XYZ file of C-alpha atoms in Angstrom:
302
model
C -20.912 8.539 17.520
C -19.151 9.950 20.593
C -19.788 9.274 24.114
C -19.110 5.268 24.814
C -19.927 3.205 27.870
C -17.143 3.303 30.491
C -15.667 0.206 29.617
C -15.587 0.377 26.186
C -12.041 0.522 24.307
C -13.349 2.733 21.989
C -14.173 6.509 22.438
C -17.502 5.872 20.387
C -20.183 3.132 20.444
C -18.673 0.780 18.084
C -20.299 -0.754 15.244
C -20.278 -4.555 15.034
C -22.304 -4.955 11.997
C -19.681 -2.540 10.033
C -16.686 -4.466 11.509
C -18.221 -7.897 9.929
C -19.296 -6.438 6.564
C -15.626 -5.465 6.225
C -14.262 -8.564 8.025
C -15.950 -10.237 5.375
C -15.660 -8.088 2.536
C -11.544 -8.039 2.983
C -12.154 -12.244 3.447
C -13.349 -12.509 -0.028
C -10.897 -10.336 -1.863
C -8.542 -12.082 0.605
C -9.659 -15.233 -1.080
C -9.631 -14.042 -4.703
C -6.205 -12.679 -4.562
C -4.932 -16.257 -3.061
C -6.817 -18.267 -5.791
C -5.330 -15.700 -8.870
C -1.701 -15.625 -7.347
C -1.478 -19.612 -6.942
C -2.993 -19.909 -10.687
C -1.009 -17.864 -12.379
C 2.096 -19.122 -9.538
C 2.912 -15.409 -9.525
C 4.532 -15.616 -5.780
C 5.221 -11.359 -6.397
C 1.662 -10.487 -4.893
C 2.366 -12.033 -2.198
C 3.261 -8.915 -0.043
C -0.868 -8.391 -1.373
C -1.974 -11.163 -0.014
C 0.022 -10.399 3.277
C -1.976 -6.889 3.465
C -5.368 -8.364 2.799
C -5.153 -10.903 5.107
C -4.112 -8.202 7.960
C -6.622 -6.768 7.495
C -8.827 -9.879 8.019
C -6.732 -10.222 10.989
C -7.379 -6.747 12.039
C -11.444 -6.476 11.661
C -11.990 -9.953 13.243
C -10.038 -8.461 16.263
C -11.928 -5.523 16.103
C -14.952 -7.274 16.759
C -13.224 -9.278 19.673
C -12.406 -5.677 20.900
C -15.906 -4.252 20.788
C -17.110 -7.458 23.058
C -14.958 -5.678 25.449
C -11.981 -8.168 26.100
C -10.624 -7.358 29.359
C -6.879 -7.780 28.514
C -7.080 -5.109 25.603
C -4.571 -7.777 23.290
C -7.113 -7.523 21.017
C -7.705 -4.181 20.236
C -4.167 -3.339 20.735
C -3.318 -5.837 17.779
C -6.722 -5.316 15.959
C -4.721 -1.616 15.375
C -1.471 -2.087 14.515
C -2.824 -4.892 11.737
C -5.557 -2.049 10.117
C -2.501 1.137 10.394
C 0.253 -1.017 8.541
C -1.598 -2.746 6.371
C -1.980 -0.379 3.380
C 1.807 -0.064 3.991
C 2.004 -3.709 2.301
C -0.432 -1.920 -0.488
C 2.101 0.202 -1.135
C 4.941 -1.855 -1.277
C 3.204 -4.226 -3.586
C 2.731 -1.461 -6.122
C 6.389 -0.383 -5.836
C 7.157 -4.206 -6.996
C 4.410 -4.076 -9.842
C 5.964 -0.945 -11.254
C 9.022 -2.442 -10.684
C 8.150 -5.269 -12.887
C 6.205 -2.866 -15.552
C 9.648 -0.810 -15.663
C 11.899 -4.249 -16.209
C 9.070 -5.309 -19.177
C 9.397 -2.062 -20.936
C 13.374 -2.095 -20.711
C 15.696 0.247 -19.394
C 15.324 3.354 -21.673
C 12.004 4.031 -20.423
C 13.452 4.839 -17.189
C 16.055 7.088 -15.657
C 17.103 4.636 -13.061
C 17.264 1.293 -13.160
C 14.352 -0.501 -11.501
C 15.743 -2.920 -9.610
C 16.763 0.678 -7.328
C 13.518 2.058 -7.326
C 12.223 -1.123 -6.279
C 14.939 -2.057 -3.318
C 14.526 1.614 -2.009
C 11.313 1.936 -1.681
C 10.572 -1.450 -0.050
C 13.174 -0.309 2.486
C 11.755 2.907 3.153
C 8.684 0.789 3.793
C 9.721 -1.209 5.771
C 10.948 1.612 8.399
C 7.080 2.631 7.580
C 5.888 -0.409 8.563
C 7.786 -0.681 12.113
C 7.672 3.014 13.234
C 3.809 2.581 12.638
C 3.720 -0.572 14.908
C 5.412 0.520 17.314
C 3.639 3.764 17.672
C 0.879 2.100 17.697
C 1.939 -0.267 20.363
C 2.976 2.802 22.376
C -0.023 4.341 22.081
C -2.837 2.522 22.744
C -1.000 -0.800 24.661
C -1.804 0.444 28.062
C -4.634 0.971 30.189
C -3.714 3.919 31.681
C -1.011 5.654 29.558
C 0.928 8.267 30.853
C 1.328 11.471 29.434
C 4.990 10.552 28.150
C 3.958 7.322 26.407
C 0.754 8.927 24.781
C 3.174 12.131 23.455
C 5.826 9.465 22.207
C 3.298 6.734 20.558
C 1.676 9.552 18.838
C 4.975 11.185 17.621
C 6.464 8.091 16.037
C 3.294 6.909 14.603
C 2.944 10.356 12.900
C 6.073 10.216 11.584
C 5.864 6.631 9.690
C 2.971 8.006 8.285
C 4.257 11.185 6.991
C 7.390 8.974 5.864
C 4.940 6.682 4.012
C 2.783 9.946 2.604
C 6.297 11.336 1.168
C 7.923 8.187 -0.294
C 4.854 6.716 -1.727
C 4.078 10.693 -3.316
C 7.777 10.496 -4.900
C 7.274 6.915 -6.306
C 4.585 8.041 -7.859
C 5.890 10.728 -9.283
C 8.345 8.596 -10.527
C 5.781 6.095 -12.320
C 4.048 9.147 -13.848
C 8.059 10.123 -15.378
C 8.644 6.230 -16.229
C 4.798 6.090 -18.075
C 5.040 9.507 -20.151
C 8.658 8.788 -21.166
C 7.217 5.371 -22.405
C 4.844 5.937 -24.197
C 7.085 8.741 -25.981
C 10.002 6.722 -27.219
C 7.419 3.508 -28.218
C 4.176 4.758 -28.677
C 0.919 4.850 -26.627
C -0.658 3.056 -29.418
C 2.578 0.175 -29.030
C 0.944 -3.504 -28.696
C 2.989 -3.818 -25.293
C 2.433 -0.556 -23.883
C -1.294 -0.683 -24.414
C -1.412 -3.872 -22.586
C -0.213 -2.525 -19.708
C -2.766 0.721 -19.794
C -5.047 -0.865 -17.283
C -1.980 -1.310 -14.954
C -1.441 1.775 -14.939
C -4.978 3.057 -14.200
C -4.947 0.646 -11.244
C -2.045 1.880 -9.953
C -2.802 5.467 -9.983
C -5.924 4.302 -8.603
C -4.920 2.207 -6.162
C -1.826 4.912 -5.095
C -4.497 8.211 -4.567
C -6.769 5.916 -2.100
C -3.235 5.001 -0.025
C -2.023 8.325 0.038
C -5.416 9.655 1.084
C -6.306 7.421 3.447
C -2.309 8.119 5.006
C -3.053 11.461 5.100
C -6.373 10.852 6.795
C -4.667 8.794 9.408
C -2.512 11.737 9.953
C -4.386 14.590 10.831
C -6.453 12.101 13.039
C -3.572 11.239 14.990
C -2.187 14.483 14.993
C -5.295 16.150 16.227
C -5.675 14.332 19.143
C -5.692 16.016 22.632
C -5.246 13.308 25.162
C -5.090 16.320 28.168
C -9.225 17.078 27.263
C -12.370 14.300 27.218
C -12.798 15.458 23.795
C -10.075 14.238 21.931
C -10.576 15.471 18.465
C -13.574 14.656 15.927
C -11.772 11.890 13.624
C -10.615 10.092 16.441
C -13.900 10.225 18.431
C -16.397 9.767 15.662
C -16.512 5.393 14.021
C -17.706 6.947 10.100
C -14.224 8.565 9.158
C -12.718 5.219 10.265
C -15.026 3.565 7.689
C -15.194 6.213 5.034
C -11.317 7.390 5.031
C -9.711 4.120 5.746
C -11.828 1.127 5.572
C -13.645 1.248 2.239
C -10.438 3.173 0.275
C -7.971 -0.069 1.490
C -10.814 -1.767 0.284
C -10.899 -0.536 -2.960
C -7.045 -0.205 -3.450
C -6.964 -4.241 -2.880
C -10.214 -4.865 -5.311
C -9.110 -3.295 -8.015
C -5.933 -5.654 -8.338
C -8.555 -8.282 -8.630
C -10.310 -6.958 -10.959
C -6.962 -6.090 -12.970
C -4.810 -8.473 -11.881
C -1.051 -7.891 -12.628
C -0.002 -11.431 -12.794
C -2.166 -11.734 -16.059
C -0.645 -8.344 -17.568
C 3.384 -9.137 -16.637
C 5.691 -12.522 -16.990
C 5.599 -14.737 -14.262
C 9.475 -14.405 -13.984
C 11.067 -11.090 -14.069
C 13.939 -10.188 -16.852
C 11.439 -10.591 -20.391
C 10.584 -7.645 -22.215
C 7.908 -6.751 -24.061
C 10.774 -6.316 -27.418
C 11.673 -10.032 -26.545
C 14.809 -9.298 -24.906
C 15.747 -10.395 -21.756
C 17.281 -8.624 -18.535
C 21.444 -9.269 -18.667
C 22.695 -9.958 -15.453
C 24.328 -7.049 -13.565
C 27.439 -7.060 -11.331
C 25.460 -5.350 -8.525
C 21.775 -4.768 -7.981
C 22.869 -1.051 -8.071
C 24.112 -0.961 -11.479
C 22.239 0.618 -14.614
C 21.005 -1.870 -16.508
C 22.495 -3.330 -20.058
C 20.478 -1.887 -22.887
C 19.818 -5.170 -25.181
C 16.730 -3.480 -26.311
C 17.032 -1.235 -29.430
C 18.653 3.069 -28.298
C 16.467 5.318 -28.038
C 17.101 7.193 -31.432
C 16.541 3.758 -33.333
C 12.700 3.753 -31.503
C 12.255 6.979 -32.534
C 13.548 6.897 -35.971
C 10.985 3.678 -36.709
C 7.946 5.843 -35.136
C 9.030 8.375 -37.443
């Protein structure tokens, strides 16, 4: 709902009981993740654990925001933690793929994994700071001026169309890496079938980002900071909740409920054949086949 008090940070009446049912909610899958990573000593979801817990950070804030703190730290950090956050979602399923595509072995995929995963990360990681600091630009200041407000809003759109693009390409890619897979070995393969609910997660877990990006978008991009109105997503709380809140939700959850340190090796290099990973000269390089070619897996199927 529109029209806020006057010195309110947001441009709606706020809802405090929403903020603590996700503050809490985001606490408890938060607390899962934690317990499953440290008993299974699978220290890859970490970069999980690190976007759950902003956005524990970043509802608990909120609700310091919506008391009306004066010095507008709060809400200022309460928004950079709940806009980068699924950016850590993201990257975390770029290193669970990655680990998928190193299980399977090499001639499932048409580059080598370690590359998909290094790239990625880096793109976001330039997602992750253009976001903050549009962020920062945009709403760390009292009275903005019309310079900062155009610039915030210019570089936050871009990391997000960065991370729309990049993520939409990596998936693309898992969707090549899972249908050439299942070709050479099988969908009905003991190793491959394991990994099935990975998958599902994954695609799963990768619509809700990529929606809730887009979302976060066209709210952004739709604001008019020259008029009181200042576009419907941005001055209406339920697309907050609806688009954002309970899809990051969700795209955490479900790696509880399928948790990838239970479907992959703790360290990275087995394969589901029982080969390991060679070493490579450079992280760059294609990987050394030890698994069987290509037209020995097919000739067995056949």
């Amino acid at each position: 709902m529109s029209d806020p008090t006057n010195d309110s940070l947001f441009p709606y009446h706020a809802s405090t009981p929403a903020t603590l049912i996700f503050a809490v909610a985001f606490a408890l899958t938060l607390a899962v993740h934690i317990f499953q990573a440290a008993k299974a000593r699978a220290l890859f979801m970490l970069v999980l654990i690190i976007a759950t817990a902003l956005q524990v950070v970043g509802y608990a804030l909120r609700k310091v925001a919506i008391d009306h703190d004066p010095q507008m730290w709060s809400y200022v950090t309460s928004q950079v933690c709940i806009v980068v956050s699924p950016a850590f979602v993201a990257a975390q399923c770029y290193m669970i793929v990655g680990r998928m595509m190193s299980y399977v072995g090499p001639e499932s995929t048409f580059i080598s994994h370690t590359v998909i995963t290094k790239l990625f990360v880096i793109l976001d990681i330039v997602c992750v700071l253009t976001q903050s600091v549009g962020v920062t630009v945009l709403s760390g200041s009292d009275n903005p001026t019309k310079s900062q407000v155009t610039t915030g809003r210019a570089i936050l759109i871009g990391g997000l169309l960065v991370q729309v693009a990049s993520f939409g390409v990596f998936v693309i890619v898992a969707i090549l890496f899972d249908l050439k897979s299942r070709k050479l070995w099988g969908a009905a393969h003991s190793g491959l079938a394991r990994l099935r609910p990975l998958f599902l997660v994954f695609y799963i877990s990768s619509i809700l980002i990529i929606g809730r990006s887009v979302f976060r978008t066209i709210e952004f991009a739709t604001i008019d900071f020259d008029k009181e109105a200042q576009g419907y997503l941005f001055n209406n709380e339920w697309p907050f909740y609806v688009l954002d809140s309970i899809p990051v939700l969700i795209a955490t959850v479900v790696f509880n409920i399928v948790n990838p340190s239970a479907y992959l090796p703790r360290k990275k290099g087995l394969r589901m054949d029982g080969s390991h990973e060679l070493p490579r000269k450079h992280w760059w390089s294609r990987e050394i086949k030890t698994a069987r070619s290509e037209e020995q897996m097919l000739g067995e199927r056949a």
